[in-house]
Amino acid sequence: MKSKAGKIISSVLVCTSFAVVSAQAANTPEPANVWAGTLYAEGNLGCIMKSAADVRLPVILYEGNTYFPLRTAGELTGKNVGWDAATKTASLSGSVEKVYQTDAKESAIPEDGKLSVSQDTGIQISIDGTVSALKDANGNRVYPIIYADTTYVPLRSVSELTGLEVKWTKNSVNDEFIFIRTPLTEAQIKAANDYVWAQAEHLSTLHDLAKELRQKDTLTEDLRTSTVEKLGAEIDKMEAEKCPDTPLLKTTDAKLREIFTVLRATVDKMKTASLDSVPSIASNEFRFDNEGQVYMAIIQMKMSLDQKGIIEKGDLPPYDINN
């Protein structure tokens, strides 16, 4: 009896136009596994694979290589996807806006993380009109695989052939991460690091200022007025910082600037709220909600920039949201 996940896959993915291939042309099904790590694509955290029918698909580990659906390859690399059944050629071409999927209405990922795939050496991959041999990190030839009537391609090879760089890493507790991004120059890396560091320092200043508003026993009207003014001035500085023009930080910085608007609204709320209620707003809304969102955005930027799965001491200015 098929699992529920298997039924979902079979029923919805066969409709994907570029994915349908002849089962007879592929090799005998072989075991593979679901890759259970976290994918960062151009700084976007937790990108997922999904079908046109809004069903989440697995990232697949097969013979030491990581594979993702051809549809996803097009979305993450900013390419149109095509399938020529006569020549069995899957194509990635042109230039379209990149898409970063982060949620789906259903999941077709096997709960036990195990699945079967078929390697198909007959499928060709064309990148902007040129048929390209797919190779792993060691330079060995690899081929597309078929899973649930869907063509999967090797993530590293396809990303690099379309001009992106890929890095795979683990953190101290063996969580796995893949980072895909447009290559950065040394000047861009420095500018991005300077920007992230500056925003982290501004956040630390906000945190220290807001401490004054959390102390109910010592809070006065004069202290409230002066502190709220300083908080507003610090948010002005954060908004004035110029983010480097790089795809890596673009999406996260846009979210960060949305949070600045919420920060300012919270500061305005503390400006007009009763004095007795200010400590609660400063602690719950400003510190845990607003500050926390800013801090997570900064960490996301730094992790994407350094391409590693953990922020270590010295990577950012000292900051303790719980203090």
PDB file of C-alpha atoms in Angstrom, residues 122-305:
ATOM      1  CA  GLY A 122      20.161   9.889 -21.286  1.00  0.00           C
ATOM      2  CA  ILE A 123      18.944  13.266 -20.059  1.00  0.00           C
ATOM      3  CA  GLN A 124      20.978  16.246 -21.259  1.00  0.00           C
ATOM      4  CA  ILE A 125      21.143  19.572 -19.434  1.00  0.00           C
ATOM      5  CA  SER A 126      21.383  22.722 -21.512  1.00  0.00           C
ATOM      6  CA  ILE A 127      22.444  25.985 -19.875  1.00  0.00           C
ATOM      7  CA  ASP A 128      21.617  29.021 -22.033  1.00  0.00           C
ATOM      8  CA  GLY A 129      21.762  26.934 -25.183  1.00  0.00           C
ATOM      9  CA  THR A 130      24.912  24.959 -24.373  1.00  0.00           C
ATOM     10  CA  VAL A 131      24.684  21.314 -23.351  1.00  0.00           C
ATOM     11  CA  SER A 132      26.801  20.969 -20.221  1.00  0.00           C
ATOM     12  CA  ALA A 133      28.273  17.936 -18.497  1.00  0.00           C
ATOM     13  CA  LEU A 134      27.318  17.809 -14.833  1.00  0.00           C
ATOM     14  CA  LYS A 135      30.154  17.146 -12.384  1.00  0.00           C
ATOM     15  CA  ASP A 136      30.483  16.746  -8.630  1.00  0.00           C
ATOM     16  CA  ALA A 137      32.901  18.577  -6.325  1.00  0.00           C
ATOM     17  CA  ASN A 138      35.680  16.152  -7.318  1.00  0.00           C
ATOM     18  CA  GLY A 139      35.151  16.613 -11.035  1.00  0.00           C
ATOM     19  CA  ASN A 140      33.424  13.282 -11.592  1.00  0.00           C
ATOM     20  CA  ARG A 141      30.568  13.078 -14.106  1.00  0.00           C
ATOM     21  CA  VAL A 142      27.099  12.903 -12.543  1.00  0.00           C
ATOM     22  CA  TYR A 143      23.664  12.610 -14.129  1.00  0.00           C
ATOM     23  CA  PRO A 144      20.082  13.691 -13.437  1.00  0.00           C
ATOM     24  CA  ILE A 145      17.938  11.376 -11.368  1.00  0.00           C
ATOM     25  CA  ILE A 146      14.230  10.673 -11.500  1.00  0.00           C
ATOM     26  CA  TYR A 147      12.012  10.666  -8.439  1.00  0.00           C
ATOM     27  CA  ALA A 148       8.204  10.467  -8.605  1.00  0.00           C
ATOM     28  CA  ASP A 149       8.165  11.415 -12.309  1.00  0.00           C
ATOM     29  CA  THR A 150      10.255  14.494 -11.527  1.00  0.00           C
ATOM     30  CA  THR A 151      13.667  15.297 -12.971  1.00  0.00           C
ATOM     31  CA  TYR A 152      16.209  16.145 -10.277  1.00  0.00           C
ATOM     32  CA  VAL A 153      19.583  17.737 -11.041  1.00  0.00           C
ATOM     33  CA  PRO A 154      22.746  18.025  -8.915  1.00  0.00           C
ATOM     34  CA  LEU A 155      22.528  21.222  -6.894  1.00  0.00           C
ATOM     35  CA  ARG A 156      26.226  22.112  -6.861  1.00  0.00           C
ATOM     36  CA  SER A 157      26.882  21.511 -10.537  1.00  0.00           C
ATOM     37  CA  VAL A 158      23.820  23.340 -11.839  1.00  0.00           C
ATOM     38  CA  SER A 159      24.302  26.293  -9.490  1.00  0.00           C
ATOM     39  CA  GLU A 160      27.934  26.729 -10.484  1.00  0.00           C
ATOM     40  CA  LEU A 161      27.166  26.359 -14.197  1.00  0.00           C
ATOM     41  CA  THR A 162      24.702  29.247 -13.878  1.00  0.00           C
ATOM     42  CA  GLY A 163      27.274  31.485 -12.173  1.00  0.00           C
ATOM     43  CA  LEU A 164      26.485  30.926  -8.505  1.00  0.00           C
ATOM     44  CA  GLU A 165      28.768  29.621  -5.785  1.00  0.00           C
ATOM     45  CA  VAL A 166      27.786  26.827  -3.415  1.00  0.00           C
ATOM     46  CA  LYS A 167      29.090  25.948   0.023  1.00  0.00           C
ATOM     47  CA  TRP A 168      28.063  23.023   2.241  1.00  0.00           C
ATOM     48  CA  THR A 169      28.829  23.158   5.966  1.00  0.00           C
ATOM     49  CA  LYS A 170      27.927  21.799   9.399  1.00  0.00           C
ATOM     50  CA  ASN A 171      27.750  23.530  12.757  1.00  0.00           C
ATOM     51  CA  SER A 172      28.983  22.248  16.112  1.00  0.00           C
ATOM     52  CA  VAL A 173      25.937  20.011  16.624  1.00  0.00           C
ATOM     53  CA  ASN A 174      26.086  18.589  13.074  1.00  0.00           C
ATOM     54  CA  ASP A 175      23.166  20.578  11.650  1.00  0.00           C
ATOM     55  CA  GLU A 176      23.781  20.800   7.907  1.00  0.00           C
ATOM     56  CA  PHE A 177      23.592  23.935   5.762  1.00  0.00           C
ATOM     57  CA  ILE A 178      23.899  24.722   2.067  1.00  0.00           C
ATOM     58  CA  PHE A 179      24.590  28.291   0.983  1.00  0.00           C
ATOM     59  CA  ILE A 180      23.967  29.394  -2.615  1.00  0.00           C
ATOM     60  CA  ARG A 181      24.862  32.928  -3.622  1.00  0.00           C
ATOM     61  CA  THR A 182      26.120  35.251  -6.330  1.00  0.00           C
ATOM     62  CA  PRO A 183      29.918  35.489  -5.919  1.00  0.00           C
ATOM     63  CA  LEU A 184      31.114  38.545  -3.987  1.00  0.00           C
ATOM     64  CA  THR A 185      34.238  40.617  -4.516  1.00  0.00           C
ATOM     65  CA  GLU A 186      36.519  41.333  -1.565  1.00  0.00           C
ATOM     66  CA  ALA A 187      35.246  44.914  -1.573  1.00  0.00           C
ATOM     67  CA  GLN A 188      31.632  43.709  -1.412  1.00  0.00           C
ATOM     68  CA  ILE A 189      32.442  41.329   1.448  1.00  0.00           C
ATOM     69  CA  LYS A 190      34.073  44.139   3.426  1.00  0.00           C
ATOM     70  CA  ALA A 191      31.193  46.547   2.762  1.00  0.00           C
ATOM     71  CA  ALA A 192      28.644  43.903   3.765  1.00  0.00           C
ATOM     72  CA  ASN A 193      30.528  43.075   6.959  1.00  0.00           C
ATOM     73  CA  ASP A 194      30.803  46.762   7.834  1.00  0.00           C
ATOM     74  CA  TYR A 195      27.079  47.202   7.293  1.00  0.00           C
ATOM     75  CA  VAL A 196      26.046  44.198   9.368  1.00  0.00           C
ATOM     76  CA  TRP A 197      28.445  45.166  12.175  1.00  0.00           C
ATOM     77  CA  ALA A 198      27.142  48.756  12.211  1.00  0.00           C
ATOM     78  CA  GLN A 199      23.527  47.596  12.474  1.00  0.00           C
ATOM     79  CA  ALA A 200      24.471  45.208  15.277  1.00  0.00           C
ATOM     80  CA  GLU A 201      26.121  48.053  17.194  1.00  0.00           C
ATOM     81  CA  HIS A 202      23.028  50.228  16.729  1.00  0.00           C
ATOM     82  CA  LEU A 203      20.908  47.378  18.062  1.00  0.00           C
ATOM     83  CA  SER A 204      23.151  47.075  21.109  1.00  0.00           C
ATOM     84  CA  THR A 205      22.712  50.800  21.766  1.00  0.00           C
ATOM     85  CA  LEU A 206      18.928  50.458  21.449  1.00  0.00           C
ATOM     86  CA  HIS A 207      19.013  47.565  23.882  1.00  0.00           C
ATOM     87  CA  ASP A 208      20.992  49.524  26.487  1.00  0.00           C
ATOM     88  CA  LEU A 209      18.763  52.589  26.141  1.00  0.00           C
ATOM     89  CA  ALA A 210      15.578  50.558  26.496  1.00  0.00           C
ATOM     90  CA  LYS A 211      16.875  49.085  29.756  1.00  0.00           C
ATOM     91  CA  GLU A 212      16.248  52.455  31.352  1.00  0.00           C
ATOM     92  CA  LEU A 213      12.580  52.231  30.415  1.00  0.00           C
ATOM     93  CA  ARG A 214      12.228  48.740  31.861  1.00  0.00           C
ATOM     94  CA  GLN A 215      13.162  49.832  35.400  1.00  0.00           C
ATOM     95  CA  LYS A 216       9.789  50.641  36.939  1.00  0.00           C
ATOM     96  CA  ASP A 217      11.215  51.804  40.280  1.00  0.00           C
ATOM     97  CA  THR A 218      13.475  54.450  38.743  1.00  0.00           C
ATOM     98  CA  LEU A 219      11.456  55.524  35.722  1.00  0.00           C
ATOM     99  CA  THR A 220      10.387  59.180  35.706  1.00  0.00           C
ATOM    100  CA  GLU A 221       8.694  61.401  33.140  1.00  0.00           C
ATOM    101  CA  ASP A 222      11.973  63.200  32.418  1.00  0.00           C
ATOM    102  CA  LEU A 223      13.826  59.889  31.944  1.00  0.00           C
ATOM    103  CA  ARG A 224      11.056  58.586  29.708  1.00  0.00           C
ATOM    104  CA  THR A 225      11.191  61.721  27.510  1.00  0.00           C
ATOM    105  CA  SER A 226      14.972  61.788  27.126  1.00  0.00           C
ATOM    106  CA  THR A 227      15.278  58.041  26.535  1.00  0.00           C
ATOM    107  CA  VAL A 228      12.507  57.909  23.957  1.00  0.00           C
ATOM    108  CA  GLU A 229      14.196  60.759  22.068  1.00  0.00           C
ATOM    109  CA  LYS A 230      17.503  58.872  22.079  1.00  0.00           C
ATOM    110  CA  LEU A 231      15.806  55.706  20.869  1.00  0.00           C
ATOM    111  CA  GLY A 232      14.244  57.603  17.978  1.00  0.00           C
ATOM    112  CA  ALA A 233      17.613  59.101  17.065  1.00  0.00           C
ATOM    113  CA  GLU A 234      19.250  55.661  17.065  1.00  0.00           C
ATOM    114  CA  ILE A 235      16.565  54.258  14.768  1.00  0.00           C
ATOM    115  CA  ASP A 236      17.258  57.209  12.453  1.00  0.00           C
ATOM    116  CA  LYS A 237      20.890  56.087  12.317  1.00  0.00           C
ATOM    117  CA  MET A 238      19.896  52.518  11.513  1.00  0.00           C
ATOM    118  CA  GLU A 239      17.684  53.664   8.664  1.00  0.00           C
ATOM    119  CA  ALA A 240      20.481  55.902   7.340  1.00  0.00           C
ATOM    120  CA  GLU A 241      22.971  53.034   7.072  1.00  0.00           C
ATOM    121  CA  LYS A 242      23.426  52.103   3.405  1.00  0.00           C
ATOM    122  CA  CYS A 243      23.202  48.407   2.607  1.00  0.00           C
ATOM    123  CA  PRO A 244      25.652  47.248  -0.090  1.00  0.00           C
ATOM    124  CA  ASP A 245      24.016  46.558  -3.443  1.00  0.00           C
ATOM    125  CA  THR A 246      24.333  42.783  -3.447  1.00  0.00           C
ATOM    126  CA  PRO A 247      21.662  40.086  -3.927  1.00  0.00           C
ATOM    127  CA  LEU A 248      22.929  38.347  -0.780  1.00  0.00           C
ATOM    128  CA  LEU A 249      21.523  41.001   1.575  1.00  0.00           C
ATOM    129  CA  LYS A 250      18.695  42.440  -0.506  1.00  0.00           C
ATOM    130  CA  THR A 251      15.719  40.461   0.768  1.00  0.00           C
ATOM    131  CA  THR A 252      16.767  40.350   4.417  1.00  0.00           C
ATOM    132  CA  ASP A 253      17.596  44.059   4.462  1.00  0.00           C
ATOM    133  CA  ALA A 254      14.144  44.846   3.088  1.00  0.00           C
ATOM    134  CA  LYS A 255      12.643  42.885   5.986  1.00  0.00           C
ATOM    135  CA  LEU A 256      14.969  44.658   8.401  1.00  0.00           C
ATOM    136  CA  ARG A 257      13.698  48.042   7.238  1.00  0.00           C
ATOM    137  CA  GLU A 258      10.131  46.900   7.753  1.00  0.00           C
ATOM    138  CA  ILE A 259      11.078  46.095  11.341  1.00  0.00           C
ATOM    139  CA  PHE A 260      12.524  49.611  11.744  1.00  0.00           C
ATOM    140  CA  THR A 261       9.028  50.949  11.074  1.00  0.00           C
ATOM    141  CA  VAL A 262       7.644  48.709  13.820  1.00  0.00           C
ATOM    142  CA  LEU A 263      10.451  49.791  16.155  1.00  0.00           C
ATOM    143  CA  ARG A 264       9.561  53.417  15.619  1.00  0.00           C
ATOM    144  CA  ALA A 265       5.872  52.745  16.204  1.00  0.00           C
ATOM    145  CA  THR A 266       6.717  51.041  19.504  1.00  0.00           C
ATOM    146  CA  VAL A 267       8.874  53.986  20.557  1.00  0.00           C
ATOM    147  CA  ASP A 268       6.006  56.351  19.711  1.00  0.00           C
ATOM    148  CA  LYS A 269       3.705  54.147  21.784  1.00  0.00           C
ATOM    149  CA  MET A 270       6.020  54.450  24.790  1.00  0.00           C
ATOM    150  CA  LYS A 271       6.082  58.193  24.268  1.00  0.00           C
ATOM    151  CA  THR A 272       2.331  58.529  24.816  1.00  0.00           C
ATOM    152  CA  ALA A 273       1.519  55.552  27.060  1.00  0.00           C
ATOM    153  CA  SER A 274       0.951  55.945  30.792  1.00  0.00           C
ATOM    154  CA  LEU A 275       4.214  55.910  32.716  1.00  0.00           C
ATOM    155  CA  ASP A 276       3.204  52.755  34.579  1.00  0.00           C
ATOM    156  CA  SER A 277       2.753  50.804  31.330  1.00  0.00           C
ATOM    157  CA  VAL A 278       6.056  51.820  29.725  1.00  0.00           C
ATOM    158  CA  PRO A 279       8.215  49.145  31.472  1.00  0.00           C
ATOM    159  CA  SER A 280       5.943  46.389  30.159  1.00  0.00           C
ATOM    160  CA  ILE A 281       6.003  47.760  26.604  1.00  0.00           C
ATOM    161  CA  ALA A 282       9.779  48.225  26.730  1.00  0.00           C
ATOM    162  CA  SER A 283      10.303  44.683  27.994  1.00  0.00           C
ATOM    163  CA  ASN A 284       7.748  42.632  26.066  1.00  0.00           C
ATOM    164  CA  GLU A 285       7.126  44.499  22.827  1.00  0.00           C
ATOM    165  CA  PHE A 286      10.339  46.416  22.299  1.00  0.00           C
ATOM    166  CA  ARG A 287      12.908  43.953  23.621  1.00  0.00           C
ATOM    167  CA  PHE A 288      11.498  40.514  22.817  1.00  0.00           C
ATOM    168  CA  ASP A 289       9.412  41.374  19.752  1.00  0.00           C
ATOM    169  CA  ASN A 290      11.141  44.278  17.989  1.00  0.00           C
ATOM    170  CA  GLU A 291      14.735  43.772  19.121  1.00  0.00           C
ATOM    171  CA  GLY A 292      14.453  40.044  18.631  1.00  0.00           C
ATOM    172  CA  GLN A 293      13.327  40.456  15.023  1.00  0.00           C
ATOM    173  CA  VAL A 294      16.170  42.869  14.272  1.00  0.00           C
ATOM    174  CA  TYR A 295      18.697  40.543  15.873  1.00  0.00           C
ATOM    175  CA  MET A 296      17.505  37.524  13.899  1.00  0.00           C
ATOM    176  CA  ALA A 297      17.730  39.495  10.643  1.00  0.00           C
ATOM    177  CA  ILE A 298      21.281  40.554  11.480  1.00  0.00           C
ATOM    178  CA  ILE A 299      22.269  36.977  12.338  1.00  0.00           C
ATOM    179  CA  GLN A 300      20.734  35.761   9.077  1.00  0.00           C
ATOM    180  CA  MET A 301      22.786  38.311   7.133  1.00  0.00           C
ATOM    181  CA  LYS A 302      25.991  37.371   8.932  1.00  0.00           C
ATOM    182  CA  MET A 303      25.495  33.627   8.516  1.00  0.00           C
ATOM    183  CA  SER A 304      24.849  34.091   4.795  1.00  0.00           C
ATOM    184  CA  LEU A 305      27.873  36.345   4.476  1.00  0.00           C
TER     185      LEU A 305
END
